[in-house]
Coordinates of C-alpha atoms and ligand atoms in Angstrom, one line a residue:
M1 CA 16.6 11.4 9.9
S2 CA 18.9 9.4 12.1
A3 CA 22.5 10.4 11.4
N4 CA 25.2 7.8 10.9
K5 CA 27.7 8.9 13.5
S6 CA 31.3 7.7 13.9
N7 CA 30.2 5.9 17.1
G8 CA 27.5 4.1 15.1
T9 CA 23.9 4.5 14.0
D10 CA 21.1 3.7 16.3
V11 CA 18.6 1.2 14.9
T12 CA 15.5 -0.4 16.5
L13 CA 15.7 -4.1 15.9
I14 CA 12.5 -6.3 16.0
Y15 CA 13.1 -10.0 15.5
G16 CA 9.4 -10.7 15.0
D17 CA 7.6 -14.0 14.8
G18 CA 8.2 -17.4 13.2
I19 CA 11.3 -17.4 11.1
G20 CA 12.1 -13.8 12.2
K21 CA 14.7 -14.8 14.7
E22 CA 16.6 -16.7 12.1
V23 CA 16.4 -14.2 9.2
V24 CA 16.9 -11.1 11.3
G25 CA 19.6 -12.8 13.3
A26 CA 21.4 -13.6 10.0
T27 CA 21.1 -10.1 8.8
K28 CA 22.4 -8.6 12.0
K29 CA 25.4 -10.9 12.0
I30 CA 26.2 -10.0 8.3
I31 CA 25.9 -6.3 8.9
D32 CA 28.0 -6.4 12.0
A33 CA 30.6 -8.4 10.2
S34 CA 30.7 -5.9 7.3
G35 CA 32.2 -3.3 9.5
V36 CA 29.3 -0.9 9.4
K37 CA 28.7 0.3 13.0
I38 CA 25.1 -0.1 14.1
N39 CA 23.9 0.2 17.7
W40 CA 21.0 -2.2 17.8
H41 CA 18.2 -1.6 20.2
V42 CA 16.2 -4.9 20.4
C43 CA 12.5 -4.3 20.9
E44 CA 9.3 -6.4 20.8
A45 CA 6.2 -6.5 18.6
G46 CA 3.9 -9.2 17.2
A47 CA 2.4 -12.4 18.5
E48 CA 3.8 -12.4 22.0
V49 CA 2.7 -8.8 22.5
F50 CA -0.8 -9.6 21.3
R51 CA -0.9 -12.6 23.7
R52 CA -0.2 -10.2 26.5
G53 CA -3.4 -8.4 25.6
I54 CA -1.9 -5.3 23.8
A55 CA -4.3 -4.9 20.9
S56 CA -1.9 -3.0 18.7
G57 CA 0.7 -5.7 18.9
V58 CA 3.4 -3.1 19.6
T59 CA 4.7 -2.2 23.1
D60 CA 5.1 1.4 24.4
E61 CA 8.9 0.7 24.8
T62 CA 9.1 -0.2 21.1
L63 CA 7.3 3.0 20.1
E64 CA 9.6 5.0 22.3
S65 CA 12.6 3.4 20.8
I66 CA 11.4 4.1 17.2
K67 CA 10.7 7.7 18.1
K68 CA 14.3 8.0 19.2
T69 CA 16.2 6.0 16.5
R70 CA 13.8 6.8 13.6
L71 CA 15.2 3.6 11.9
V72 CA 13.8 0.1 12.2
L73 CA 14.9 -3.2 10.9
K74 CA 12.3 -5.8 11.5
G75 CA 11.3 -9.4 11.0
P76 CA 7.8 -10.5 10.1
L77 CA 4.9 -10.1 12.6
E78 CA 2.0 -12.4 12.7
T79 CA -1.4 -10.8 12.3
P80 CA -4.1 -12.5 14.4
V81 CA -7.0 -13.5 12.2
G82 CA -10.1 -12.5 14.2
F83 CA -11.9 -9.4 15.4
G84 CA -10.6 -6.5 17.3
E85 CA -6.8 -6.7 16.9
K86 CA -5.1 -4.6 14.3
S87 CA -2.1 -5.7 12.3
A88 CA 1.1 -4.7 14.2
N89 CA 2.7 -4.1 10.8
V90 CA 0.0 -1.7 9.7
T91 CA 0.1 -0.1 13.2
L92 CA 3.8 0.7 12.8
R93 CA 3.5 1.9 9.2
K94 CA 0.6 4.2 10.0
L95 CA 1.7 5.6 13.4
F96 CA 5.0 6.6 11.8
E97 CA 3.5 7.6 8.5
T98 CA 5.9 5.6 6.4
Y99 CA 3.9 6.3 3.4
A100 CA 6.2 4.9 0.7
N101 CA 6.6 1.2 0.5
T102 CA 9.4 0.3 -1.9
R103 CA 10.1 -3.2 -3.1
P104 CA 12.9 -3.9 -5.5
V105 CA 12.5 -6.8 -7.8
R106 CA 15.7 -7.9 -9.5
E107 CA 16.9 -11.0 -11.3
F108 CA 19.4 -13.0 -9.2
P109 CA 22.3 -15.2 -10.5
N110 CA 21.7 -18.9 -10.7
I111 CA 18.1 -18.7 -9.7
D112 CA 16.0 -20.6 -12.2
T113 CA 12.8 -18.9 -13.2
P114 CA 10.9 -18.7 -16.5
Y115 CA 12.3 -15.2 -16.8
K116 CA 16.0 -16.1 -16.4
G117 CA 18.2 -13.9 -18.5
R118 CA 15.6 -11.2 -19.2
G119 CA 17.3 -8.6 -16.8
I120 CA 14.3 -7.8 -14.7
D121 CA 15.0 -4.8 -12.5
I122 CA 12.0 -3.1 -11.2
M123 CA 11.2 -0.9 -8.2
I124 CA 7.6 -1.1 -7.0
V125 CA 6.5 1.9 -5.0
R126 CA 3.3 1.2 -3.1
E127 CA 1.4 3.9 -1.2
N128 CA 1.4 2.6 2.3
V129 CA -1.0 4.3 4.6
E130 CA -4.2 5.1 2.7
D131 CA -6.7 3.3 0.5
L132 CA -8.6 0.2 1.8
Y133 CA -5.9 -0.2 4.5
A134 CA -7.4 2.7 6.4
G135 CA -9.3 -0.3 7.9
I136 CA -12.5 1.6 8.3
E137 CA -15.2 -1.1 7.9
H138 CA -18.9 -1.3 8.7
M139 CA -21.5 -4.0 8.4
Q140 CA -24.3 -2.1 6.6
T141 CA -26.8 -4.9 7.1
P142 CA -26.2 -8.4 8.5
G143 CA -25.3 -9.5 5.0
V144 CA -23.6 -6.4 3.5
A145 CA -20.2 -5.2 4.4
Q146 CA -18.5 -2.0 3.5
T147 CA -14.8 -0.9 3.5
L148 CA -13.9 2.7 2.9
K149 CA -11.3 3.4 0.2
L150 CA -9.8 6.7 1.4
I151 CA -7.4 8.4 -1.0
T152 CA -6.1 11.9 -0.5
R153 CA -4.7 14.3 -3.0
K154 CA -1.8 15.0 -0.6
G155 CA -1.1 11.3 -0.2
C156 CA -1.1 10.9 -4.0
E157 CA 1.2 13.8 -4.6
K158 CA 3.6 12.6 -1.9
I159 CA 3.8 9.0 -3.3
C160 CA 4.2 10.2 -6.9
R161 CA 6.9 12.7 -6.0
F162 CA 8.6 10.0 -4.0
A163 CA 8.5 7.7 -7.0
F164 CA 10.2 10.2 -9.3
E165 CA 12.7 11.2 -6.6
L166 CA 13.6 7.5 -6.2
A167 CA 14.0 7.1 -10.0
R168 CA 16.4 10.0 -9.9
A169 CA 18.3 8.7 -6.9
E170 CA 18.8 5.3 -8.6
G171 CA 19.4 6.6 -12.1
R172 CA 16.2 5.1 -13.4
K173 CA 14.5 6.5 -16.5
K174 CA 10.9 5.6 -16.4
V175 CA 7.9 5.7 -14.0
H176 CA 4.6 3.9 -14.6
C177 CA 1.6 4.9 -12.5
A178 CA -0.8 1.9 -12.3
T179 CA -4.4 2.7 -11.3
K180 CA -8.0 1.6 -11.8
A181 CA -9.0 5.1 -12.7
N182 CA -11.2 3.9 -15.5
I183 CA -13.6 2.4 -12.8
M184 CA -12.9 4.4 -9.6
K185 CA -12.7 7.8 -11.2
F186 CA -12.5 9.8 -7.9
S187 CA -10.2 7.6 -5.7
E188 CA -7.9 5.9 -8.2
G189 CA -8.5 8.8 -10.6
M190 CA -7.0 11.1 -8.0
L191 CA -3.7 9.2 -8.1
K192 CA -3.7 9.3 -11.9
H193 CA -4.3 13.1 -12.0
A194 CA -1.7 13.7 -9.2
F195 CA 0.8 11.6 -11.2
E196 CA 0.2 13.6 -14.4
D197 CA 0.7 16.9 -12.5
V198 CA 3.8 15.8 -10.6
A199 CA 5.4 14.4 -13.7
K200 CA 5.6 17.9 -15.1
D201 CA 8.3 18.6 -12.5
F202 CA 10.4 15.6 -13.5
K203 CA 11.0 16.2 -17.3
D204 CA 14.1 14.0 -17.1
I205 CA 12.0 10.9 -16.3
Q206 CA 9.5 9.3 -18.7
A207 CA 6.0 9.1 -17.2
H208 CA 3.3 6.7 -18.3
H209 CA -0.1 5.8 -16.9
I210 CA -1.2 2.2 -17.1
I211 CA -4.4 0.5 -16.0
I212 CA -3.6 -1.8 -13.1
D213 CA -5.0 -5.0 -14.7
N214 CA -3.0 -4.4 -17.9
C215 CA 0.0 -3.7 -15.7
A216 CA -0.3 -7.2 -14.1
H217 CA -0.6 -8.7 -17.6
Q218 CA 2.4 -6.8 -19.0
L219 CA 4.4 -7.7 -15.8
V220 CA 4.0 -11.3 -16.6
R221 CA 4.6 -10.9 -20.3
T222 CA 7.4 -8.4 -20.5
P223 CA 8.6 -7.5 -17.0
E224 CA 11.9 -6.2 -18.4
D225 CA 10.0 -3.2 -19.8
F226 CA 9.3 -1.8 -16.4
D227 CA 11.6 0.4 -14.3
V228 CA 9.6 2.1 -11.5
I229 CA 5.9 1.4 -10.9
V230 CA 3.9 3.6 -8.5
T231 CA 0.5 2.4 -7.3
S232 CA -2.1 2.5 -4.5
N233 CA -1.9 0.5 -1.4
M234 CA -4.1 -2.5 -2.2
N235 CA -3.0 -2.7 -5.9
G236 CA 0.7 -2.4 -4.8
D237 CA 0.3 -5.2 -2.2
I238 CA -0.9 -7.6 -4.9
L239 CA 1.5 -6.4 -7.7
S240 CA 4.6 -6.6 -5.5
D241 CA 3.9 -10.2 -4.5
L242 CA 3.4 -11.1 -8.2
A243 CA 6.6 -9.3 -9.1
S244 CA 8.6 -11.1 -6.4
G245 CA 7.4 -14.4 -8.0
L246 CA 9.1 -13.4 -11.2
V247 CA 12.6 -13.5 -9.7
G248 CA 12.5 -16.5 -7.3
G249 CA 9.9 -15.9 -4.7
L250 CA 9.4 -14.4 -1.3
G251 CA 12.9 -15.4 -0.1
F252 CA 14.3 -12.8 -2.5
A253 CA 11.9 -9.9 -1.9
P254 CA 13.2 -7.1 0.3
G255 CA 11.3 -3.9 1.2
A256 CA 11.4 -0.6 2.9
N257 CA 8.7 1.6 4.4
L258 CA 9.8 5.2 4.2
G259 CA 8.3 8.3 5.7
T260 CA 9.5 11.9 5.9
D261 CA 11.9 11.1 8.7
I262 CA 11.2 7.5 9.9
A263 CA 12.0 4.4 8.0
I264 CA 11.1 0.8 8.6
F265 CA 13.0 -2.0 6.7
E266 CA 11.5 -5.4 6.3
A267 CA 11.1 -8.2 3.8
V268 CA 7.8 -8.7 1.9
H269 CA 7.4 -12.2 3.3
G270 CA 5.6 -13.2 6.6
S271 CA 6.6 -15.4 9.5
A272 CA 6.4 -18.7 7.5
P273 CA 5.5 -20.6 10.7
L274 CA 6.0 -24.0 9.0
F275 CA 9.7 -23.3 8.7
A276 CA 10.3 -21.6 12.0
G277 CA 13.2 -23.0 14.0
K278 CA 14.3 -25.4 11.3
N279 CA 17.4 -23.3 10.2
V280 CA 16.4 -23.7 6.5
I281 CA 14.9 -20.4 5.5
N282 CA 16.4 -17.9 3.0
P283 CA 17.6 -14.8 4.8
I284 CA 18.2 -12.8 1.5
A285 CA 14.9 -10.8 1.7
V286 CA 15.6 -9.4 5.1
L287 CA 19.3 -9.0 4.4
L288 CA 18.7 -6.9 1.3
S289 CA 16.1 -4.9 3.3
G290 CA 19.1 -4.3 5.6
V291 CA 21.1 -3.2 2.6
M292 CA 18.4 -0.7 1.7
M293 CA 18.7 0.6 5.2
L294 CA 22.4 1.1 4.8
R295 CA 21.9 3.0 1.6
H296 CA 19.2 5.1 3.4
I297 CA 21.7 6.2 6.1
G298 CA 24.4 6.8 3.5
E299 CA 26.5 3.7 4.2
F300 CA 26.9 3.0 0.4
E301 CA 30.1 1.2 0.7
G302 CA 28.9 -1.3 3.3
A303 CA 25.7 -1.8 1.3
Q304 CA 27.6 -2.6 -1.8
K305 CA 30.0 -5.0 0.0
I306 CA 27.1 -7.0 1.4
E307 CA 25.1 -7.0 -1.9
Q308 CA 28.1 -8.1 -3.9
A309 CA 28.8 -10.9 -1.4
V310 CA 25.2 -12.1 -1.7
L311 CA 25.4 -12.2 -5.5
S312 CA 28.8 -14.0 -5.4
T313 CA 27.4 -16.6 -3.0
L314 CA 24.6 -17.4 -5.4
E315 CA 27.0 -17.4 -8.3
D316 CA 29.0 -20.0 -6.5
G317 CA 25.9 -22.2 -6.4
V318 CA 25.3 -21.8 -2.6
Y319 CA 21.6 -21.5 -1.8
T320 CA 18.9 -22.4 0.7
Q321 CA 16.3 -25.0 0.2
D322 CA 13.7 -22.7 -1.4
V323 CA 15.9 -22.5 -4.5
H324 CA 16.4 -26.3 -5.0
K325 CA 14.9 -28.7 -2.4
N326 CA 16.9 -31.8 -1.6
D327 CA 19.7 -30.7 -4.0
G328 CA 22.7 -29.4 -2.1
A329 CA 20.9 -26.7 -0.2
V330 CA 22.7 -25.3 2.8
S331 CA 21.2 -24.2 6.2
T332 CA 20.4 -20.6 7.0
T333 CA 23.5 -20.4 9.3
E334 CA 25.8 -21.9 6.6
F335 CA 24.4 -19.5 4.0
T336 CA 25.0 -16.6 6.4
D337 CA 28.6 -17.6 6.9
A338 CA 29.1 -18.2 3.1
I339 CA 28.1 -14.6 2.5
I340 CA 30.5 -13.2 5.1
E341 CA 33.3 -15.4 3.6
R342 CA 32.7 -13.6 0.3
F343 CA 33.1 -10.0 1.5
G344 CA 35.4 -8.2 -0.9
R345 CA 34.3 -10.3 -4.0
T346 CA 32.6 -8.5 -6.9
S347 CA 29.9 -10.0 -9.0
T348 CA 29.5 -9.1 -12.7
F349 CA 25.9 -10.1 -12.6
W350 CA 24.3 -6.8 -11.7
S351 CA 25.5 -3.6 -13.3
S352 CA 26.1 -1.5 -10.2
R353 CA 24.0 1.5 -9.8
D354 CA 25.3 4.8 -8.7
Y355 CA 22.9 5.1 -5.6
K356 CA 22.3 8.5 -4.1
K357 CA 20.2 9.4 -1.1
I358 CA 16.5 9.8 -2.0
K359 CA 15.3 13.3 -1.6
M360 CA 12.1 12.8 0.4
P361 CA 9.4 15.2 -0.8
L362 CA 8.2 17.9 1.6
L363 CA 4.6 19.0 1.2
P364 CA 2.8 21.8 3.0
D365 CA 1.4 20.8 6.4
N366 CA -2.1 22.2 6.0
R367 CA -5.1 19.9 6.5
K368 CA -7.3 21.6 3.8
Y369 CA -5.0 20.7 1.0
V370 CA -7.2 21.4 -2.0
P371 CA -8.8 24.9 -1.7
V372 CA -12.1 25.5 -3.6
K373 CA -14.0 28.7 -4.3
S374 CA -17.4 27.1 -4.0
Q375 CA -18.9 24.1 -2.4
K376 CA -22.6 23.3 -2.6
V377 CA -24.6 20.3 -1.3
Q378 CA -27.0 19.3 -4.1
G379 CA -28.5 16.2 -2.6
L380 CA -28.3 13.1 -0.3
D381 CA -27.7 9.4 -0.8
V382 CA -29.6 7.7 2.0
F383 CA -28.8 4.0 2.3
L384 CA -31.7 1.9 3.4
D385 CA -31.9 -1.6 4.9
T386 CA -35.1 -2.9 3.3
E387 CA -36.5 -5.8 1.3
E388 CA -39.5 -3.8 0.1
D389 CA -40.3 -4.1 -3.6
V390 CA -38.5 -1.2 -5.3
M391 CA -41.6 0.0 -7.1
V392 CA -43.4 0.3 -3.8
L393 CA -40.3 1.8 -2.1
G394 CA -39.9 4.4 -4.9
K395 CA -43.5 5.5 -4.8
T396 CA -43.5 5.7 -1.0
L397 CA -40.2 7.7 -0.8
E398 CA -41.6 10.1 -3.5
S399 CA -44.8 10.6 -1.5
L400 CA -42.8 11.2 1.7
V401 CA -41.0 14.2 0.2
S402 CA -43.8 15.4 -2.3
D403 CA -44.3 18.7 -0.5
L404 CA -40.6 19.5 -0.3
P405 CA -38.4 21.1 -3.0
V406 CA -36.7 17.7 -3.2
N407 CA -37.1 14.8 -5.7
L408 CA -36.2 11.2 -5.5
K409 CA -33.8 11.0 -8.5
M410 CA -33.3 7.2 -8.4
I411 CA -32.9 4.2 -6.2
G412 CA -29.7 2.2 -6.7
S413 CA -28.6 -1.3 -5.8
K414 CA -24.9 -2.0 -5.6
G415 CA -24.3 0.9 -8.0
V416 CA -27.1 0.0 -10.5
K417 CA -30.2 2.1 -11.0
V418 CA -33.2 0.0 -10.1
Y419 CA -35.9 2.7 -9.8
P420 CA -37.1 3.8 -12.2
A421 CA -35.9 0.4 -13.6
V422 CA -33.8 0.5 -16.8
N423 CA -35.7 -1.5 -19.5
G424 CA -37.5 -3.3 -16.7
L425 CA -34.3 -5.1 -15.8
L426 CA -33.4 -5.7 -12.1
P427 CA -30.0 -7.1 -10.9
D428 CA -29.7 -9.6 -8.0
M429 CA -31.0 -7.4 -5.2
V430 CA -30.0 -7.3 -1.5
D431 CA -31.2 -5.5 1.6
H432 CA -29.0 -2.4 0.9
L433 CA -30.5 0.3 -1.4
Q434 CA -29.3 3.8 -2.2
A435 CA -32.1 6.4 -2.3
R436 CA -30.8 9.5 -4.1
F437 CA -32.6 12.8 -3.2
M438 CA -31.7 16.0 -5.1
I439 CA -32.7 19.6 -4.3
N440 CA -34.8 20.8 -7.2
N441 CA -34.3 24.5 -6.9
D442 CA -31.2 26.7 -6.8
N443 CA -31.0 26.4 -3.0
E444 CA -28.6 24.1 -1.2
M445 CA -29.6 20.9 0.5
D446 CA -28.9 22.6 3.9
H447 CA -28.9 21.0 7.3
A448 CA -32.6 21.9 8.0
M449 CA -33.7 20.3 4.7
T450 CA -31.4 17.3 5.3
M451 CA -32.9 16.7 8.7
E452 CA -36.4 17.1 7.3
V453 CA -35.8 14.5 4.5
M454 CA -34.1 12.1 7.0
S455 CA -36.8 12.3 9.6
R456 CA -39.5 11.6 6.9
V457 CA -37.5 8.6 5.5
A458 CA -36.7 7.3 9.0
S459 CA -40.4 7.4 9.9
K460 CA -40.9 4.4 7.5
Y461 CA -37.5 2.9 6.8
N462 CA -34.4 1.7 8.6
W463 CA -31.4 3.8 7.2
M464 CA -27.8 2.9 8.0
H465 CA -25.7 5.4 6.0
L466 CA -25.9 8.9 4.6
E467 CA -23.8 10.7 2.1
R468 CA -24.1 14.3 1.1
L469 CA -23.8 14.9 -2.6
T470 CA -21.6 17.9 -3.0
D471 CA -20.4 20.0 -6.0
F472 CA -16.9 21.4 -5.6
D473 CA -16.4 24.5 -7.9
Q474 CA -19.5 23.4 -9.8
V475 CA -18.1 19.9 -10.5
P476 CA -20.2 17.0 -9.0
G477 CA -18.2 15.1 -6.4
Y478 CA -20.2 11.9 -6.6
S479 CA -20.6 9.1 -9.0
K480 CA -23.6 8.2 -11.0
A481 CA -25.2 4.8 -10.8
Q482 CA -25.2 2.5 -13.9
G483 CA -28.2 3.6 -15.9
E484 CA -28.6 7.0 -14.1
D485 CA -28.7 10.1 -16.4
Ligands
NAP501 P1 4.6 -16.1 4.5 O1 4.9 -16.2 5.9 O2 5.2 -15.1 3.7 O3 4.9 -17.6 3.9 C1 4.3 -18.1 2.7 C2 5.3 -19.0 2.1 O4 6.3 -18.3 1.4 C3 6.1 -19.9 3.1 O5 5.3 -21.0 3.4 C4 7.4 -20.2 2.3 O6 7.5 -21.4 1.7 C5 7.6 -19.0 1.5 N1 8.5 -18.1 2.2 C6 8.3 -17.0 3.0 N2 9.4 -16.5 3.4 C7 10.4 -17.2 2.9 C8 11.9 -17.1 3.0 N3 12.5 -16.2 3.7 N4 12.6 -18.0 2.3 C9 12.0 -19.0 1.6 N5 10.7 -19.1 1.5 C10 9.9 -18.2 2.1 O7 3.0 -16.0 4.3 P2 1.8 -16.5 5.2 O8 2.0 -17.9 5.5 O9 0.6 -16.1 4.5 O10 1.8 -15.6 6.5 C11 2.3 -16.1 7.8 C12 2.1 -15.0 8.8 O11 2.9 -13.9 8.5 C13 0.7 -14.4 8.9 O12 0.3 -14.3 10.3 C14 0.7 -13.1 8.2 O13 -0.2 -12.2 8.7 C15 2.2 -12.7 8.5 N6 2.7 -11.7 7.5 C16 3.5 -10.7 8.0 C17 4.1 -9.9 7.2 C18 5.0 -8.8 7.8 O14 5.3 -8.8 8.9 N7 5.4 -7.8 7.0 C19 4.0 -10.0 5.8 C20 3.2 -11.1 5.3 C21 2.6 -11.9 6.2 P3 6.8 -22.1 0.4 O15 7.0 -21.1 -0.8 O16 7.7 -23.3 0.2 O17 5.4 -22.4 0.8

């Protein structure tokens, strides 16, 4: 981790796109005025870099700077909507393995919301590098797309440990783990199980599991009941935007992406191109991301000074146009100066927390993270691109393997068994069918048998995807289709 030295802490600064120059500029001005000594290294990423043909949206100079400073304060980066280019934000988060995205959601003084006075004060911890954001996608047929949802036990343990460590560092009492484990028993279930295991090491913190949809419902009804919420990448993305809406919107939603030794601080919001260059945008989200950065490097006093000045400014009824349009709103630059003028003031609105540095979890470095005693391939799911009637398809596949110690257990369509059909019912079918072959003796579906089955299937059908059905320590590592015994 970058050390805060007497001659200043080195930080890579990325202004970003759209409103970035204004909000990051305001943040830099306020931090510099606070007396905390930061050596800013201005670097590039985002739209202009994409325009120069760099598909990651991040230059080599920027990557080199981050490797050295290990700290980044950044503005929003536009993501080109098209094919080929990756999000520069996701590139940075993944390359530097900043696996813990933390987003505080706290009520602000004088900001009218339906929740005013309820004392909302939540930390949302979103796993930041796994899940659907692995970005591994394939067109299975011209009309069927697939995204891989990759969840690892190690990733789950890291993010759960981090959530508990954060709760301890901020003196919080409760952690909810929000998952969809009731439907995705392996992927989301892995997060739930890891959470339950990790919770045993943090007896001082209450641990609760909650289904993600219920969590969204409860967040809208009784947000004050939540303290820390830990969740997977996609669920956290949605939940954290919802939560920022409870306290005044994206202008008030800061964030941090933390890894074992690299940290990237940025607001939740994007480049808001409609407001770029108009000097009207709210800098609080990026500024409070900067405050999170100061706490991360141990500059607790400077962080407190800036945070208190922000609260005092709002208490005095000074705000940008996202709070009240056409009603006394000041410009971004006036708002920035108003904050600096209030250095030294203390607000009574937030009870101040006794922040400590978060103890980042250190997990073993081995790739094979979950050892097993036995591993046996029991069958194959062969995904076929075909419009053939399923009765004909089923009979043909059965005849293709009739002399092998293999049986066609079922054919599925979008996770529903359609052969043999359940009560003669068929769902709306597409050209993407899952043929499940199981070995019917004590042997394994070894490579030779797999090749034999595949060559027979491929002699008649176009297949596009293959999964091996494996038992780990005698426990099946594959789901059943609806209606499958
Ligand atoms: P957005 O930039 O977050 O803007 C959506 C709306 O939220 C804005 O129109 C704006 O006004 C409000 N808003 C955002 N920031 C605000 C602030 N600081 N103060 C006050 N209001 C604020 O979302 P988007 O339009 O969907 O995305 C634009 C681009 O940003 C896209 O290219 C996207 O990929 C990128 N993006 C980048 C990041 C990142 O770098 N981390 C994150 C999200 C999006 P109203 O509420 O009045 O409409």
